[in-house]
Structures are given as C-alpha cells and as structure tokens.
XYZ file of C-alpha atoms in Angstrom:
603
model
C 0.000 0.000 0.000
C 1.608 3.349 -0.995
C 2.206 6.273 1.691
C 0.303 9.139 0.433
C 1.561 11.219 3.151
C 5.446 10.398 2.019
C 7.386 12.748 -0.045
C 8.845 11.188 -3.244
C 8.275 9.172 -6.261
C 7.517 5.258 -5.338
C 6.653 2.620 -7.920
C 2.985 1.376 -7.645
C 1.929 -2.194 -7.214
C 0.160 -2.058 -10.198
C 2.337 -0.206 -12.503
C 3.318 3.135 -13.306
C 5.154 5.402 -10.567
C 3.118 7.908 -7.578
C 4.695 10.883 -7.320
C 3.574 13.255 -4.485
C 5.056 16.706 -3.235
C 3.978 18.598 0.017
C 3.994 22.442 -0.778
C 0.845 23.944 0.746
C 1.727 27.109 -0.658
C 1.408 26.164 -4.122
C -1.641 25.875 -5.414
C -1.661 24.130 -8.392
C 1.632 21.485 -9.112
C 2.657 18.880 -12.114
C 5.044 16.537 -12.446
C 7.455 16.991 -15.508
C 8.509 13.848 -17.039
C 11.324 14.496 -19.032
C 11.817 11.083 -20.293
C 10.182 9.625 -23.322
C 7.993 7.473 -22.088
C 5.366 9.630 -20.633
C 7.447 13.419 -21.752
C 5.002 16.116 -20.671
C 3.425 17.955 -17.774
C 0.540 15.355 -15.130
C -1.592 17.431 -12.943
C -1.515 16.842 -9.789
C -3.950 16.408 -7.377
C -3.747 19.114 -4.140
C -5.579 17.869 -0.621
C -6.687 20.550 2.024
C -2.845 19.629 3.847
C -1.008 20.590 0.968
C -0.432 17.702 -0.638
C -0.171 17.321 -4.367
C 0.214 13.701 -6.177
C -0.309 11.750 -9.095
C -0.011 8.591 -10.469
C 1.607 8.168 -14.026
C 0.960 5.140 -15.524
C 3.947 4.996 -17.891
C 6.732 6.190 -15.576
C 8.994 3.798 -14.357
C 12.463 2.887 -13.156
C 14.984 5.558 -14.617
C 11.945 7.822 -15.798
C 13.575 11.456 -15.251
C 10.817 14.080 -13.807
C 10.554 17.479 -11.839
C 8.349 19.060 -10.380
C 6.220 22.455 -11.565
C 5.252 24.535 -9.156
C 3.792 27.555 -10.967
C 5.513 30.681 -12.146
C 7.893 28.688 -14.860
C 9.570 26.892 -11.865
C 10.530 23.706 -12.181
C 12.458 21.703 -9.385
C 13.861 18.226 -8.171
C 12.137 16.435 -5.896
C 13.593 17.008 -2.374
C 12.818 13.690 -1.765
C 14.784 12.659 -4.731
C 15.984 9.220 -4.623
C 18.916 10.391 -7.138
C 19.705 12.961 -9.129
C 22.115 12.255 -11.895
C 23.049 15.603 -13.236
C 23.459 17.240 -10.047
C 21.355 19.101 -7.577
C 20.045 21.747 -10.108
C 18.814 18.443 -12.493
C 16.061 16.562 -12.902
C 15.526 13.638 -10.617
C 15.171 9.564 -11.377
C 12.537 6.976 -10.541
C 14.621 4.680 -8.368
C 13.355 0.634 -7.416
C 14.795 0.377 -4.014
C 14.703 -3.140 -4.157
C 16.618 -3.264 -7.160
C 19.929 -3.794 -5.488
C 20.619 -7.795 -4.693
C 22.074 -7.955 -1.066
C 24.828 -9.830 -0.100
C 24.397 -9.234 3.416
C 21.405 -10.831 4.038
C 22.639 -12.483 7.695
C 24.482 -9.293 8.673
C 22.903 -8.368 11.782
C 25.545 -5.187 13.111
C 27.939 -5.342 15.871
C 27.802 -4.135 19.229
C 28.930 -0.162 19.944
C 31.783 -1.993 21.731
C 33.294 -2.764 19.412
C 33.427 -0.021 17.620
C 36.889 1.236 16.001
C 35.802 4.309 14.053
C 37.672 5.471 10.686
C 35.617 8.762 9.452
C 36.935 9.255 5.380
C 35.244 11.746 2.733
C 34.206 9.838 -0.456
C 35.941 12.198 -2.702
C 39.527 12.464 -1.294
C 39.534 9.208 0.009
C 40.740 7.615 -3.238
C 42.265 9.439 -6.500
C 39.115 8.111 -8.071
C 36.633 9.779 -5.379
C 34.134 7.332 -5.735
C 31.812 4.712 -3.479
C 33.646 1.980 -6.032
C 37.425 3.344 -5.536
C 36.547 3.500 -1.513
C 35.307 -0.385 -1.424
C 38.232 -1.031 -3.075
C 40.124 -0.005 0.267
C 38.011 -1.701 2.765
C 40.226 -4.732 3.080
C 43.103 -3.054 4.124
C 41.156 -1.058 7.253
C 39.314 -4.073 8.248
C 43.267 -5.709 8.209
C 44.247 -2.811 10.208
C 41.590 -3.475 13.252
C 38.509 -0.366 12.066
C 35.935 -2.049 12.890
C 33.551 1.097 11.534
C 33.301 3.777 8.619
C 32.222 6.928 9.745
C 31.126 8.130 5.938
C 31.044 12.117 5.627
C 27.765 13.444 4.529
C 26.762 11.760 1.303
C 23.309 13.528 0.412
C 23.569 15.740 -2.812
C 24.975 18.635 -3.223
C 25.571 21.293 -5.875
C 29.344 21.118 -7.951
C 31.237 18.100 -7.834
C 33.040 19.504 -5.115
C 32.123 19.703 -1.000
C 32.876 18.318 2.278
C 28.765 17.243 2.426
C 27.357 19.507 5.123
C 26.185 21.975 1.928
C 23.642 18.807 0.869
C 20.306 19.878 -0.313
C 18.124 16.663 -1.607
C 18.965 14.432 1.496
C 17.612 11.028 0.211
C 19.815 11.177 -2.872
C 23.531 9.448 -2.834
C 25.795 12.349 -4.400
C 26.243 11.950 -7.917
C 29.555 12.763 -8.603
C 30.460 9.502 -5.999
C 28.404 7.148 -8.065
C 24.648 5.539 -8.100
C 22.732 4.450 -5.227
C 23.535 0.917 -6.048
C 26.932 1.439 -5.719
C 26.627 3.176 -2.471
C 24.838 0.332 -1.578
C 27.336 -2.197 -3.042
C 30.325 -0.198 -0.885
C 28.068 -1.037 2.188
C 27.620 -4.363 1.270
C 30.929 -5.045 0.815
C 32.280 -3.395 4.088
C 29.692 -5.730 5.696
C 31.425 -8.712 4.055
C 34.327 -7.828 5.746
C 33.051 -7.302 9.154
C 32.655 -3.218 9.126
C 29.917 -1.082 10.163
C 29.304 1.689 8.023
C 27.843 4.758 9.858
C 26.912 7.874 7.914
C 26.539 11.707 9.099
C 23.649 13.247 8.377
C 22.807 17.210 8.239
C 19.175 17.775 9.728
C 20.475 21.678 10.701
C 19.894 23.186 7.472
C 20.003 23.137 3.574
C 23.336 24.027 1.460
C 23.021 27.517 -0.024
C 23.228 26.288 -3.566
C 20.855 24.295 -5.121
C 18.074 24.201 -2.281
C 14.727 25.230 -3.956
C 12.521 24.532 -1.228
C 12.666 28.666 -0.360
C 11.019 29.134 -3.417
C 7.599 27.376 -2.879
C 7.804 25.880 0.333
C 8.345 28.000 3.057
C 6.493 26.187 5.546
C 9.849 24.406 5.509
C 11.832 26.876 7.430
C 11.667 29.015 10.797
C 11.777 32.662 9.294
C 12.642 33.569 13.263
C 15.644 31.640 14.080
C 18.840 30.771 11.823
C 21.782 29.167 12.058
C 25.405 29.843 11.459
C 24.543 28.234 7.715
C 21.278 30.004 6.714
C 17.421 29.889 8.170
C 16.999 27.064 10.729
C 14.542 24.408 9.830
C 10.695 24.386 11.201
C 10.860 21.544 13.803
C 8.290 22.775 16.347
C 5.959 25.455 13.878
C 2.920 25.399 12.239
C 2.966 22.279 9.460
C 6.016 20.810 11.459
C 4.742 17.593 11.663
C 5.116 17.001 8.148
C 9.061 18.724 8.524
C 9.611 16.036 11.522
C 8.622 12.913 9.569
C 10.184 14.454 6.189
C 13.802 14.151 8.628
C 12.564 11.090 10.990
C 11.772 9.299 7.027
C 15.505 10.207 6.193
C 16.772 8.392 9.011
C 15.068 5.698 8.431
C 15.579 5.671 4.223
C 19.691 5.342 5.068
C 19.350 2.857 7.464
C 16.504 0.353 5.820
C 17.398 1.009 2.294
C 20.784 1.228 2.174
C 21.457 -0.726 5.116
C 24.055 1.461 7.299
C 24.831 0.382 10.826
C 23.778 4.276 12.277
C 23.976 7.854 11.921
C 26.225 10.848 12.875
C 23.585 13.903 13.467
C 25.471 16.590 12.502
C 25.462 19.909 14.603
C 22.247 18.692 16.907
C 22.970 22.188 19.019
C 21.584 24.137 15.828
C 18.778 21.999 15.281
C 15.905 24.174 17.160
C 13.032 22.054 18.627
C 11.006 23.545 21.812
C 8.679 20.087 21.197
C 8.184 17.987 23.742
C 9.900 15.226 21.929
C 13.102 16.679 20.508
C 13.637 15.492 17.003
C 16.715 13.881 18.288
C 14.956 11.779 20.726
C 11.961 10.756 17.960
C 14.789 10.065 15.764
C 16.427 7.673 18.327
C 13.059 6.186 19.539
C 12.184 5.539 15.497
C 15.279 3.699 14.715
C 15.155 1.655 17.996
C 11.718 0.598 17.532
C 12.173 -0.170 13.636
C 15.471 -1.785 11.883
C 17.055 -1.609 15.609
C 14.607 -4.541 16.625
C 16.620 -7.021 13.989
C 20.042 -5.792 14.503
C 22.918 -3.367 15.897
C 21.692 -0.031 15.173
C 23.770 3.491 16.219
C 23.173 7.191 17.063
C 26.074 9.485 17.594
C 25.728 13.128 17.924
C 28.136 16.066 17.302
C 26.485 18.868 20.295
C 28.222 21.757 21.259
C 25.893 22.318 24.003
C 28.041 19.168 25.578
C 23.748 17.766 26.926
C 24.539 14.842 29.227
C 20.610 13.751 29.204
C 20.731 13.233 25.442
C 23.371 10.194 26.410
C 21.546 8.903 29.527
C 21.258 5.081 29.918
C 18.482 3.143 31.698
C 18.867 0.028 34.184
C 20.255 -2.099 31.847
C 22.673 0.496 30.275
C 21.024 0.438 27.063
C 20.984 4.568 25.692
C 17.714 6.112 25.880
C 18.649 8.157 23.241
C 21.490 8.822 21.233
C 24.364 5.613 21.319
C 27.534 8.316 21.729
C 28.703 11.738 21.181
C 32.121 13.334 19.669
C 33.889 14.450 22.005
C 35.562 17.779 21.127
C 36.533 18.441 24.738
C 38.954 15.892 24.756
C 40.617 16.584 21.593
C 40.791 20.724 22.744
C 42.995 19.575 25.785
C 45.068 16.695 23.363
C 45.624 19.553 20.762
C 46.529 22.475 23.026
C 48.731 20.441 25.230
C 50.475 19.518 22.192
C 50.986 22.782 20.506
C 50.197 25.491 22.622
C 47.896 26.790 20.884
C 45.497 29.296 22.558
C 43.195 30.961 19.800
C 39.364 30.606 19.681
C 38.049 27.869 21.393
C 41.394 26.728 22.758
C 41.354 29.324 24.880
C 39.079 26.993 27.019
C 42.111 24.660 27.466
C 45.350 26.784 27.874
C 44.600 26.802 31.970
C 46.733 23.308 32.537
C 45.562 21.374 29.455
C 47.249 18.086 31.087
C 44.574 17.509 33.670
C 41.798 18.609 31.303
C 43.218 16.237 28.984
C 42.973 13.780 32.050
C 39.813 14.712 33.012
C 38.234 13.980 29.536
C 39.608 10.407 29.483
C 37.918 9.967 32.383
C 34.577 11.735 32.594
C 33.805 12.475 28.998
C 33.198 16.299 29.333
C 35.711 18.907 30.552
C 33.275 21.401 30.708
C 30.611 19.843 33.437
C 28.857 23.092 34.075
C 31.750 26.020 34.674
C 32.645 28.837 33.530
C 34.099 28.869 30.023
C 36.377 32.143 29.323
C 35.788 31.244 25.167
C 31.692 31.823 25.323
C 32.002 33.680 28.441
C 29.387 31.764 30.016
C 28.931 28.496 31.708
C 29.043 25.327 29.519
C 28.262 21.541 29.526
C 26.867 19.116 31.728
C 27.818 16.759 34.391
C 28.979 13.658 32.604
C 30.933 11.372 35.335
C 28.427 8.862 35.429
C 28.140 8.168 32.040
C 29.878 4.925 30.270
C 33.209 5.901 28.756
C 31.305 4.295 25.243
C 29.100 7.340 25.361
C 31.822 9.186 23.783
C 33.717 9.145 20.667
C 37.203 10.153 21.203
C 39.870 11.495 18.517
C 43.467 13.493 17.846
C 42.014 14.634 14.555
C 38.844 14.604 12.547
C 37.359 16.252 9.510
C 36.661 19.709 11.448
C 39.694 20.105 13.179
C 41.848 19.410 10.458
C 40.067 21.662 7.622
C 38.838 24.417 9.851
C 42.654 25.528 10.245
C 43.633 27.939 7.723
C 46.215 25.586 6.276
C 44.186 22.065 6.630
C 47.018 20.850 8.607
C 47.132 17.554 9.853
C 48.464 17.070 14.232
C 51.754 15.608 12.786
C 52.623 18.763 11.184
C 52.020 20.994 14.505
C 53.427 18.400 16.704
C 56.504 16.147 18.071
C 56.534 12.005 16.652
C 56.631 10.975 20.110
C 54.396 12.594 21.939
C 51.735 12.325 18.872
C 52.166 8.737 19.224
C 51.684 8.880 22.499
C 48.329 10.265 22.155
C 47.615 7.926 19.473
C 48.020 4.616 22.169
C 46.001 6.661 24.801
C 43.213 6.875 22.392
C 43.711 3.582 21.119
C 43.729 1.985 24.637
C 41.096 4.226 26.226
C 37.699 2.548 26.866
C 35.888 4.863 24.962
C 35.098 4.620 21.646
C 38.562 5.801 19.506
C 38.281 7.368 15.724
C 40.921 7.279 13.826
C 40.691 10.592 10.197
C 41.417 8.786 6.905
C 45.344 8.741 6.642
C 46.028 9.234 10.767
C 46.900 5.704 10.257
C 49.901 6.461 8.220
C 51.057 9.905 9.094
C 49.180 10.987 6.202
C 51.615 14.600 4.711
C 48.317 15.530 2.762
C 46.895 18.516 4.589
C 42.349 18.288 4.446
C 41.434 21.933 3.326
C 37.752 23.530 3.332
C 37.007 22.888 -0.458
C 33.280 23.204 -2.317
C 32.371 24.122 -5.760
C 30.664 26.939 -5.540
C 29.922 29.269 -8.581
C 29.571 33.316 -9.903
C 28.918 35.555 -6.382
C 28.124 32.860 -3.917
C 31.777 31.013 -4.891
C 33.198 34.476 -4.333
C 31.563 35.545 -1.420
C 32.709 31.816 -0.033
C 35.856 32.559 -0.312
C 36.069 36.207 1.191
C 34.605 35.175 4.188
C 36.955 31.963 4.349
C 39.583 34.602 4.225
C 37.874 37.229 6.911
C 37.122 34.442 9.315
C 40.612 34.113 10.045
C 41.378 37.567 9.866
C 40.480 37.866 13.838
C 43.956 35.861 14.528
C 47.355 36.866 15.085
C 49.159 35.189 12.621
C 46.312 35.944 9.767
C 46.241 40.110 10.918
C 48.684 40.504 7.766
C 46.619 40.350 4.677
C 49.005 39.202 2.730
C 48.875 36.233 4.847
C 45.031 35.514 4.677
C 45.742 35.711 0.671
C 47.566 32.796 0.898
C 44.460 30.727 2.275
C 43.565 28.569 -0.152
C 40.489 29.456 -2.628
C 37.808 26.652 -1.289
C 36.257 26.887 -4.987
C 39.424 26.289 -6.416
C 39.635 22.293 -7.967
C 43.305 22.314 -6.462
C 41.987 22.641 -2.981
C 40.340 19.531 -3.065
C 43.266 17.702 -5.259
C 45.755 19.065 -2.478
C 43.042 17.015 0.095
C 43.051 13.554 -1.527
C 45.372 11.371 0.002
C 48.330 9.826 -1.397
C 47.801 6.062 -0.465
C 51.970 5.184 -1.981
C 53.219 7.360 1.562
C 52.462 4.431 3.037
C 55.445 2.661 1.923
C 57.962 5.227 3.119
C 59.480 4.472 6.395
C 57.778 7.203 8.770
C 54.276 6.471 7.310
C 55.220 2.713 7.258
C 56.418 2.590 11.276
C 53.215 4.649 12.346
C 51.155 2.259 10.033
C 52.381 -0.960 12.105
C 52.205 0.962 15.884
C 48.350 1.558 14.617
C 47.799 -1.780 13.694
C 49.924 -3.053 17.139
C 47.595 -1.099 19.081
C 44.365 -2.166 17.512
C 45.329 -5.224 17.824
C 46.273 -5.002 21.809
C 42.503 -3.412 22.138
C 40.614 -6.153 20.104
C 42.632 -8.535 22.534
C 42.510 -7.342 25.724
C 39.878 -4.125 26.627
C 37.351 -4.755 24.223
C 36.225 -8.562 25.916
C 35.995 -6.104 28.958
C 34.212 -3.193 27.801
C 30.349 -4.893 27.429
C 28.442 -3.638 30.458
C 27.364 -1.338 32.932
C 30.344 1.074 34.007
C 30.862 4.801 34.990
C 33.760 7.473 34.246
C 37.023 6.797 35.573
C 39.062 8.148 38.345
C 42.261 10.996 37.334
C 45.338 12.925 37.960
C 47.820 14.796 36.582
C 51.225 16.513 37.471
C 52.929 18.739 35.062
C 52.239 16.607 31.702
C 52.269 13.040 33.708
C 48.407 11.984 33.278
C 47.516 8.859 35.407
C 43.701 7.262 34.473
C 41.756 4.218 36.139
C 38.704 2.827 35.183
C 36.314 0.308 36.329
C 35.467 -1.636 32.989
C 32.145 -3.195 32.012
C 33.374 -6.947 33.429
C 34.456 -5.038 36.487
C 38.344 -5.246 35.551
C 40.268 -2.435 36.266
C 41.813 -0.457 33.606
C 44.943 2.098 34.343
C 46.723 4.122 31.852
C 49.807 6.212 32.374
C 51.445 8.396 30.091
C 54.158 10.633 30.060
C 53.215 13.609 27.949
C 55.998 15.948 28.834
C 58.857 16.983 27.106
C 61.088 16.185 29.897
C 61.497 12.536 31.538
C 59.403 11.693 34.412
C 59.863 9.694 37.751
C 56.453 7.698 38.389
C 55.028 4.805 40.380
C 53.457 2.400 37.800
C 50.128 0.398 39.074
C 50.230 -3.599 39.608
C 48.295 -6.259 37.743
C 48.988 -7.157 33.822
C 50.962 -5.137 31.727
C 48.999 -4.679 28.337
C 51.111 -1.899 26.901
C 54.712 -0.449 27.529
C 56.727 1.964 25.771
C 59.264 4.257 27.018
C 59.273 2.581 30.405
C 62.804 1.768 32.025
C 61.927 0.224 35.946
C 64.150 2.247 38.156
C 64.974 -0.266 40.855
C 63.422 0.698 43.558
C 59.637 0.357 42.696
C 59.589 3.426 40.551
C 59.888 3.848 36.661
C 61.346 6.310 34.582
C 58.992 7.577 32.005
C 60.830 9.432 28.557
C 58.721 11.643 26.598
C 56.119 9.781 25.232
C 55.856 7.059 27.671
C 52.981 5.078 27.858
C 52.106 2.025 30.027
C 48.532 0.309 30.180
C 47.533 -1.964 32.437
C 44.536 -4.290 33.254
C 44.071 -5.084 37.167
C-alpha cells in the first residue's frame, strides 16, 4: 500500500510510478517527465494539507521528472531518490529493491566494538568514488577499524564539497556514483566485518541548489537561523510534516541502504522547543524499527556538551542517542600539544594536562563552569556516564580543515608525543576514531574545499579569508591571501590522500604501531568493555596523566602516560601489563617515564 503522506516518487503495485510533493503554498503542481515514455506535464492532485500527487501510468524505473510549481519553476524532488546531473537536475525513478544484497545475515555489531575510521568519499581515493573507496576496505578491516564513519553523502551542488552543503537528502551524491553502488560499498564493508555509519545534516540546507525557499516555506523558521542560513521548522505550524520528512531520512539510510547508524550533525543548531526533541523521535524511530533485527547506532556532534541526550536506563542500554564526539577531549590533546590558545582553545590553555585527564575519564571537561571562550557556563555533568558514550579522537574532519592551512596534528606536533596520544586513544575505553590517513602519518593537509559558482563562490571565499582575519598570525593580509580558494579544484586535489606514503618508512612505522595497538585493544579491553560502568578516576602533574577505570566486566583499567617533554619519575600500578613503551623500571619500585611514555595496564 503506498504512503500518500510520504514525499517522493515510489513505484505502484500495479504499474506506473506515484509521485507526491507537500507544498501547501502552491496551489496548483505537475510533475514533468522528461523522459520519453510519458514526456510532458501530469496534474496533480492538491488535498486541504497541501499535498499534491499523481499517479503516471507509464513512468517507471529511470523515468527522469521534476516538479512544476507555478511561475515557470521547475524543481527536483527534495525527496529525490537520485539525481544524476546534479542538484540543479532533474531527478530519477529509483526501485529500491533493485539492489541484490549480499548481506542478508548481517545483523551489526555491538557499539563496543566499535573502532571508528571517518573518510570523505571524494579524497579518500584518486578516483573519489563509493567503487574506488570499497576497493580499500580490506586493508582497514586488516588494520583493526571495525567502523566507517562516511562524511555526509546527500547531494549537493558542484562536484566539489565536504557534504554539510547537501540539499536533496535522500539522494547518494552523484559525482560519488549511483545508489547501487553506495549500496554495493556497504555491502561489501559488511562482508568484511565493518559497520558503516553515515553523518547526516538535519540543521539546514546548502546555499546552492536548495529550492525549497522558493515554494515551500512552511519548511523553514523565518525567526531563528543558524550559522549556515534559516533554521529548519521543527516545532511550527505544518512541522509535523518537517519532523517525519527528517525522521523518514533516518530511516531511508538505514533500511534502504542498510548502514549500521547515523552521525547527526550539529544537533545544538537543530531548534526544537517540542516535547519530543527530534533527536529523541529520531532515536526512539530507529530503535523501535530496523534496531529490533540488529545493531543499530546514534552518535551526535552537540556543542551544548547535553549529558541527558546520552543517559542510559537500568540495563545500560541509551535512551537516546548511542555516543557523542567528544571535542573536549581533543581541545585539551591539541593544546597540550601545541600550545595553541586561539578561539576555542582558549578553554584549554589553563593546565591542558589535567583537562586532557579529566576527559579520558569523565567524557566532558566542561561539566557546568565557567568557560572564558563563550564567556558563560558550559556543559553538563557527565561522570556517570559509560566511557562508550563518547567518541574520542586526535584529529577529525573539522579540526583538520577548519585551520587555515588544513594541517594535519603531525605537522604541529613532536613524533613521540603524537604517538603517544595515538596509544592513549587507542587503549582508552571509549570509543577511539581514527581521520582517513592518521593511520599512516598521512603529509596531505584536508582543506575547506566546495564548488561553488559566480557571487556565492566568491563571497565563499572572502569570508573563508575574513574568518581568520580575527587571529594573530592571519592580521597581515598578505597572509590571509595565501588561504587557499575553497572553490578552487586544487583545494580539493591538495586534500586527496596519497595512499603510496604508506610505503615510506615514517608512514610505514606509524602504520604498524596503529595496527599493534588495535590489535592489543581487540585482545585485551574490548572482551571487557560490554556492560554497565561509569567514568574513571584521574590525575595529573605537570604533563604526567595517570587514568583508572572500572570496565564493564568489572576489571580495572589504568593508563599512564608521560606527555611531557622532559622525563618523568612515576610509580606504575600492579596487575597485567597490556602496553609499555618508554618505560625503564628504576629499581626501587619506581619507573622512569621518557617523553612519550605510555604504560597500560589491566588489574
């Protein structure tokens, strides 16, 4: 029985293809078929909710059709399934049960066991494609990931973007390949034992190729907007029909193409004063659907830092969302390692070692206190959360290509004391991600890069340039001139990584400690890790963090790392030794710790 109530073109039992559009400010709508077997405009039918929809018998599979919505306009769905000549073309007819699965007894894996490696489609490979990526997957599932974190995939305008610009969020981007293949990259990362997760943007539409301003404003909150443009209406008039447009999105990437969960991108700028925040419908609609029959995730980038959104219940199963990134922790890591103070660093400056400390341990830094950076208090308390409810990493997507320069932690930073880090986060209960390349030492820099055109693609690049103009080392404009142009294609040819680095003997030796620790974690912590625990116990003297955990099995868990630049005197715990390095025993009970030292121990 077809949904009439469901955005989107869906093949009929019978024959023929429904097509139906909600734009209750349009009055009249057709569907254009621009394909020859049924070329021409088909009235549709409008209901007192603003629904329009009609039923073309001779459209099928591959038939190409917009919409027209009066005045000359014609769009692409927004519920397009895929549009093959980018955002600004007309959509297909997809048969979502066209794809033959190979994964019919794949039934997820446990959060757990979750090893995270978050890549972009397009700089991933040369090739930038869902084909060239599978190609890879043998290689990280060799390493130890044990889950892609995919980079918004929804369409976009230009061949060009990072994803979080996407505009028709049912439709694989184009430029990476069909929805088939998408679905043939998850398939075979599912053959090898890999969840794929994949962030979604439910903040806001891209600023290019997003028609819905022009005939369906009932779509957006005219009051309220976000850093990106107008915020969407979650809690309005007619937001019911926004909710399940978003909660139907969710659901279309995890039952259609068969992901393992979601990354909700930015959940701090999605504005909901409903009783039921979008978030929590979200969670509730993928636990009580394709969650019943297998491992289904919900991580959540929030600024805000809301504990309650990560609460568990008696039998520490999430209420809500599985995990969240944890930025906190990677402030402290990064500012302990470079010193840097700017923006929101500033947070971290004040003895970055025991935030750092604090993070591994409780999740949060910011619990609640003042922070100097917003000049207000921030966060929540977050100490009796499961270390699993966060997502812990050196580097990521943000953090890399939000710097002026795009440049990676081992360009700012010592070997030794990055690789340091690198077993903390490795050996750390929570939940590590790894950046595409931080396995190798990758040299290629990830720069902000889109593909923009005429005065938006200029006015993109301006600001790029004026953003930074606010720091020290950009006050020179000579110096903000030599920011890269995001529009230009060598930005995002400078951003795909060069997989042959590998072989050289730096990116070679990091290569094998990644793999070494990975290894050590599939071993030893993560048999420990299923069950109810709490945040750990910490201290910290002048770069010497110490860490102790209670783990889900009840073992405990102590980590010790010297993250100095001088050698360090300390007292290592008792029990088994999982990981040493650096570590010369003293004599008399005591170790010496070089720079860099790390010892783990279980016990």
């Amino acid at each position: 029985m077809i949904d009439t109530r469901r955005s989107g073109a869906e093949l009929a039992p019978g024959g023929g293809v429904v097509f139906r559009l909600w734009a209750p400010s349009v009055a009249r709508a057709s569907v254009a078929i621009e394909s020859s077997e049924a070329r021409g405009l088909h009235p549709m039918a409008r209901d007192a909710d603003g629904w329009h929809a009609a039923h073309v018998a001779a459209a099928r599979a591959g038939t190409r059709y917009r919409f027209a919505v009066g005045g000359g306009l014609r769009v692409p769905d927004p519920a397009s399934r895929h549009n093959p000549d980018d955002a600004h073309g007309a959509s297909t007819v997809v048969d979502p049960q066209g794809y033959r699965w190979a994964d019919t007894g794949w039934r997820g894996r446990p959060w757990h066991e979750a090893v995270l490696y978050e890549l972009h489609v397009g700089t991933f490979t040369p090739e930038g494609t869902f084909a060239a990526a599978a190609a890879r997957l043998p290689e990280l599932a060799a390493l130890g990931i044990t889950a892609l974190q995919l980079m918004p995939v929804a369409e976009f305008a230009g061949a060009r973007n990072w994803g979080y610009d996407g505009v028709l969020p049912f439709a694989p981007e184009s430029s990476y390949g069909t929805p088939d293949e998408l679905k043939a990259l998850v398939d075979a990362a599912h053959g090898l034992n890999l969840m794929v997760l994949l962030d979604v943007v439910y903040n806001h539409f891209g600023p290019d190729g997003n028609y819905l301003h022009a005939y369906c404003p009932e779509f957006f909150d005219a009051a309220c907007a976000t850093p990106w443009g107008p915020a969407i209406n979650f809690d309005g008039a007619h937001s019911d029909v926004v909710r399940r447009f978003f909660v139907d999105n969710a659901l279309h990437w995890v039952e259609t193409f068969h992901v393992d969960g979601l990354r909700l991108d930015a959940v701090h700028q999605i504005h909901d004063r409903s009783p039921t925040h979008l978030v929590s419908e979200i969670a509730a609609a993928l636990r009580c659907g394709p969650g019943r029959e297998r491992h289904v995730h919900l991580v959540l980038e929030n600024d805000a830092n809301e504990a309650h959104r990560l609460e568990r219940g008696a039998d520490a199963v999430p209420l809500h969302a599985t995990a969240q990134w944890n930025d906190d922790l990677h402030h402290a890591a990064h500012t302990l390692l470079t010193g840097e103070a700017d923006g929101y660093y500033r947070d971290f400056v004040d003895a970055p070692d025991a935030q750092l400390a604090r993070a591994f341990a409780q999740g949060f830094v910011y619990q609640g206190q003042h922070s100097p950076h917003r000049a207000a208090k921030h966060g929540s308390p977050s100490a009796h959360l499961p270390p699993l409810a966060f997502v812990s990493f050196l580097q990521n997507h943000d953090q890399i290509g939000n710097r002026a320069h795009g440049e990676r932690l081992d360009a700012l930073a010592d070997a030794p004391r990055v690789e340091a880090l690198l077993a903390c986060l490795l050996l750390a209960p929570q939940v590590p991600m790894l950046f595409m390349g931080e396995e190798f030492a990758a040299s290629t820099p990830f720069l902000y890069f889109c593909d923009f055109k005429g005065e938006l693609g200029a006015a993109v690049a301006r600001g790029r340039r004026a953003e930074f103009g606010r720091f020290k080392a950009f006050a020179d404009e000579a110096a903000r001139a030599a920011i890269a142009d995001p529009n230009d294609p060598a930005t995002f040819a400078r951003s795909t990584l060069k997989w042959a680095e590998r072989e050289a003997p730096h990116h070679r030796e990091r290569l094998a400690l990644v793999a070494e620790l990975l290894a050590l974690r599939a071993r030893h912590l993560v048999p420990r890790l299923a069950g109810p625990a709490r945040g750990g116990t910490h201290r910290s003297d002048r770069g010497l963090l110490h860490v102790k955990w209670r783990l889900g099995d009840g073992t405990p868990w102590q980590l010790t790392a010297n993250l100095s630049t001088a050698p360090r005197t300390a007292t290592l715990p008792g029990g088994e030794t999982i990981y040493a390095r650096g570590i010369e025993p003293d004599g008399a009970g005591a170790a010496m710790l070089a720079p860099g030292a790390v010892s783990v121990v279980a016990g």
